[in-house]
PDB file of C-alpha atoms in Angstrom:
ATOM      1  CA  GLN X  25      57.486 192.993  19.496  1.00 81.00           C
ATOM      2  CA  VAL X  26      54.389 190.857  19.935  1.00 85.00           C
ATOM      3  CA  GLN X  27      53.361 189.716  23.382  1.00 92.00           C
ATOM      4  CA  LEU X  28      50.314 188.080  24.973  1.00 95.00           C
ATOM      5  CA  VAL X  29      49.863 188.269  28.737  1.00 95.00           C
ATOM      6  CA  GLU X  30      47.131 186.355  30.590  1.00 96.00           C
ATOM      7  CA  SER X  31      45.810 187.350  33.987  1.00 96.00           C
ATOM      8  CA  GLY X  32      42.883 186.637  36.291  1.00 97.00           C
ATOM      9  CA  GLY X  33      43.556 183.038  37.233  1.00 97.00           C
ATOM     10  CA  GLY X  34      43.277 181.782  40.777  1.00 97.00           C
ATOM     11  CA  LEU X  35      41.329 179.614  43.190  1.00 98.00           C
ATOM     12  CA  VAL X  36      37.548 179.588  43.034  1.00 98.00           C
ATOM     13  CA  GLN X  37      34.785 177.529  44.639  1.00 97.00           C
ATOM     14  CA  ALA X  38      32.727 175.122  42.549  1.00 98.00           C
ATOM     15  CA  GLY X  39      29.739 176.911  41.083  1.00 98.00           C
ATOM     16  CA  GLY X  40      31.566 180.206  41.120  1.00 98.00           C
ATOM     17  CA  SER X  41      32.786 182.483  38.352  1.00 98.00           C
ATOM     18  CA  LEU X  42      36.084 183.845  37.142  1.00 98.00           C
ATOM     19  CA  ARG X  43      37.129 186.202  34.372  1.00 98.00           C
ATOM     20  CA  LEU X  44      40.416 185.815  32.537  1.00 98.00           C
ATOM     21  CA  SER X  45      42.066 188.571  30.529  1.00 98.00           C
ATOM     22  CA  CYS X  46      44.561 188.444  27.691  1.00 97.00           C
ATOM     23  CA  ALA X  47      46.298 191.681  26.798  1.00 95.00           C
ATOM     24  CA  ALA X  48      47.936 191.789  23.381  1.00 94.00           C
ATOM     25  CA  SER X  49      50.644 194.205  22.347  1.00 91.00           C
ATOM     26  CA  GLY X  50      52.603 194.880  19.192  1.00 83.00           C
ATOM     27  CA  ARG X  51      50.000 193.831  16.603  1.00 84.00           C
ATOM     28  CA  THR X  52      46.321 193.679  15.813  1.00 84.00           C
ATOM     29  CA  PHE X  53      45.226 190.041  15.567  1.00 90.00           C
ATOM     30  CA  SER X  54      42.576 188.589  13.292  1.00 91.00           C
ATOM     31  CA  ILE X  55      41.770 185.605  15.519  1.00 93.00           C
ATOM     32  CA  MET X  56      42.236 185.186  19.251  1.00 94.00           C
ATOM     33  CA  GLY X  57      41.516 182.005  21.149  1.00 95.00           C
ATOM     34  CA  TRP X  58      41.548 180.346  24.540  1.00 97.00           C
ATOM     35  CA  PHE X  59      42.891 176.870  25.256  1.00 98.00           C
ATOM     36  CA  ARG X  60      43.393 174.923  28.461  1.00 98.00           C
ATOM     37  CA  GLN X  61      45.562 172.057  29.602  1.00 98.00           C
ATOM     38  CA  ALA X  62      45.139 169.879  32.670  1.00 97.00           C
ATOM     39  CA  PRO X  63      47.921 167.636  34.038  1.00 92.00           C
ATOM     40  CA  GLY X  64      48.293 164.508  31.931  1.00 94.00           C
ATOM     41  CA  LYS X  65      45.999 165.781  29.190  1.00 96.00           C
ATOM     42  CA  GLU X  66      46.604 167.446  25.857  1.00 96.00           C
ATOM     43  CA  ARG X  67      45.870 171.097  25.296  1.00 96.00           C
ATOM     44  CA  GLU X  68      42.231 171.529  24.321  1.00 97.00           C
ATOM     45  CA  PHE X  69      40.247 174.242  22.619  1.00 97.00           C
ATOM     46  CA  VAL X  70      37.959 176.417  24.734  1.00 98.00           C
ATOM     47  CA  GLY X  71      36.817 179.281  22.531  1.00 97.00           C
ATOM     48  CA  ALA X  72      37.839 181.757  19.841  1.00 96.00           C
ATOM     49  CA  ILE X  73      36.778 185.163  18.610  1.00 96.00           C
ATOM     50  CA  LYS X  74      37.333 187.151  15.422  1.00 93.00           C
ATOM     51  CA  SER X  75      38.489 190.744  15.810  1.00 86.00           C
ATOM     52  CA  SER X  76      36.203 192.065  13.070  1.00 86.00           C
ATOM     53  CA  GLY X  77      32.512 191.442  13.701  1.00 82.00           C
ATOM     54  CA  GLY X  78      32.989 189.467  16.908  1.00 86.00           C
ATOM     55  CA  SER X  79      32.141 186.001  15.563  1.00 94.00           C
ATOM     56  CA  THR X  80      32.786 183.314  18.182  1.00 96.00           C
ATOM     57  CA  LEU X  81      33.231 179.560  18.494  1.00 95.00           C
ATOM     58  CA  TYR X  82      33.063 177.422  21.636  1.00 97.00           C
ATOM     59  CA  ALA X  83      33.923 173.903  22.629  1.00 97.00           C
ATOM     60  CA  ASP X  84      30.872 171.810  23.495  1.00 97.00           C
ATOM     61  CA  SER X  85      32.211 171.268  27.005  1.00 96.00           C
ATOM     62  CA  VAL X  86      31.971 174.970  27.866  1.00 97.00           C
ATOM     63  CA  LYS X  87      29.126 176.173  25.661  1.00 97.00           C
ATOM     64  CA  GLY X  88      26.504 177.941  27.753  1.00 97.00           C
ATOM     65  CA  ARG X  89      28.904 178.434  30.670  1.00 98.00           C
ATOM     66  CA  PHE X  90      31.851 180.317  29.169  1.00 98.00           C
ATOM     67  CA  THR X  91      31.761 183.494  27.106  1.00 98.00           C
ATOM     68  CA  ILE X  92      34.585 185.040  25.128  1.00 97.00           C
ATOM     69  CA  PHE X  93      34.481 188.738  24.321  1.00 95.00           C
ATOM     70  CA  ARG X  94      36.852 191.522  23.373  1.00 93.00           C
ATOM     71  CA  ASP X  95      37.660 195.174  23.862  1.00 92.00           C
ATOM     72  CA  ASN X  96      39.374 196.308  20.683  1.00 86.00           C
ATOM     73  CA  ALA X  97      40.235 199.718  22.142  1.00 88.00           C
ATOM     74  CA  LYS X  98      42.330 197.944  24.781  1.00 91.00           C
ATOM     75  CA  ASN X  99      43.446 195.166  22.420  1.00 90.00           C
ATOM     76  CA  THR X 100      42.276 192.713  25.064  1.00 94.00           C
ATOM     77  CA  VAL X 101      40.231 189.527  24.942  1.00 95.00           C
ATOM     78  CA  TYR X 102      38.367 188.084  27.928  1.00 97.00           C
ATOM     79  CA  LEU X 103      37.082 184.693  28.975  1.00 98.00           C
ATOM     80  CA  GLN X 104      34.137 184.847  31.366  1.00 98.00           C
ATOM     81  CA  MET X 105      33.749 181.490  33.115  1.00 98.00           C
ATOM     82  CA  ASN X 106      30.555 180.700  35.025  1.00 98.00           C
ATOM     83  CA  SER X 107      29.270 177.597  36.812  1.00 98.00           C
ATOM     84  CA  LEU X 108      32.800 176.329  37.274  1.00 98.00           C
ATOM     85  CA  ASN X 109      33.438 172.762  38.368  1.00 96.00           C
ATOM     86  CA  ALA X 110      36.496 170.694  39.229  1.00 96.00           C
ATOM     87  CA  GLU X 111      36.872 169.514  35.633  1.00 96.00           C
ATOM     88  CA  ASP X 112      37.596 173.109  34.622  1.00 98.00           C
ATOM     89  CA  THR X 113      40.820 173.077  36.639  1.00 98.00           C
ATOM     90  CA  ALA X 114      43.667 173.674  34.195  1.00 98.00           C
ATOM     91  CA  VAL X 115      46.233 176.128  32.940  1.00 98.00           C
ATOM     92  CA  TYR X 116      44.470 178.471  30.543  1.00 98.00           C
ATOM     93  CA  PHE X 117      46.357 179.849  27.552  1.00 98.00           C
ATOM     94  CA  CYS X 118      45.632 182.783  25.288  1.00 97.00           C
ATOM     95  CA  ALA X 119      46.551 182.398  21.619  1.00 96.00           C
ATOM     96  CA  ALA X 120      46.499 184.711  18.611  1.00 95.00           C
ATOM     97  CA  ARG X 121      46.864 184.633  14.852  1.00 93.00           C
ATOM     98  CA  LEU X 122      47.567 187.641  12.644  1.00 89.00           C
ATOM     99  CA  THR X 123      45.307 186.539   9.787  1.00 86.00           C
ATOM    100  CA  GLY X 124      42.976 183.647   9.124  1.00 81.00           C
ATOM    101  CA  THR X 125      39.575 182.024   9.416  1.00 82.00           C
ATOM    102  CA  ILE X 126      37.934 181.425  12.773  1.00 83.00           C
ATOM    103  CA  ALA X 127      36.585 178.049  11.654  1.00 83.00           C
ATOM    104  CA  ILE X 128      40.145 176.696  11.798  1.00 84.00           C
ATOM    105  CA  GLY X 129      40.837 178.332  15.140  1.00 87.00           C
ATOM    106  CA  THR X 130      40.038 175.205  17.166  1.00 91.00           C
ATOM    107  CA  THR X 131      43.473 173.715  16.464  1.00 92.00           C
ATOM    108  CA  THR X 132      46.611 174.637  18.376  1.00 92.00           C
ATOM    109  CA  TRP X 133      48.919 174.678  15.339  1.00 93.00           C
ATOM    110  CA  TYR X 134      46.847 177.390  13.699  1.00 93.00           C
ATOM    111  CA  TYR X 135      48.033 180.139  16.051  1.00 94.00           C
ATOM    112  CA  ASN X 136      51.109 182.325  15.648  1.00 91.00           C
ATOM    113  CA  TYR X 137      51.532 183.444  19.256  1.00 94.00           C
ATOM    114  CA  TRP X 138      50.868 182.121  22.749  1.00 96.00           C
ATOM    115  CA  GLY X 139      50.787 183.541  26.231  1.00 97.00           C
ATOM    116  CA  GLN X 140      52.462 181.875  29.200  1.00 96.00           C
ATOM    117  CA  GLY X 141      49.229 180.654  30.759  1.00 97.00           C
ATOM    118  CA  THR X 142      47.347 181.314  33.974  1.00 97.00           C
ATOM    119  CA  GLN X 143      46.324 178.674  36.509  1.00 98.00           C
ATOM    120  CA  VAL X 144      42.650 178.163  37.311  1.00 98.00           C
ATOM    121  CA  THR X 145      41.839 175.869  40.228  1.00 98.00           C
ATOM    122  CA  VAL X 146      38.257 175.002  41.143  1.00 98.00           C
ATOM    123  CA  SER X 147      37.768 173.580  44.624  1.00 96.00           C
ATOM    124  CA  SER X 148      34.819 171.657  46.025  1.00 87.00           C
TER     125      SER X 148
END
């Protein structure tokens, strides 16, 4: 069975850093991505990475602050978040697709599987 499990969320001070993890089991995924959703807002794209070669894409809102990377041996993808601010407060979701093109990975409907999400709260 396929399962995605996020971890690493919590409370952090503005300007601080946090690293999220997404452990995948059951399959090897071609594309893995991160999305986030704040109360009253739609789920938005954060970043994505391709399993082969490590190509990445980022939303403009997080470019330069967030980094997505992977450990294929552990079948795990990470989201390193730096210079956090209150606008980054949201539930962060890990998503995966078995096959595909990373250029289309900015859209929620493109993914086959989703984790349950982990809460990130940035305080001032």
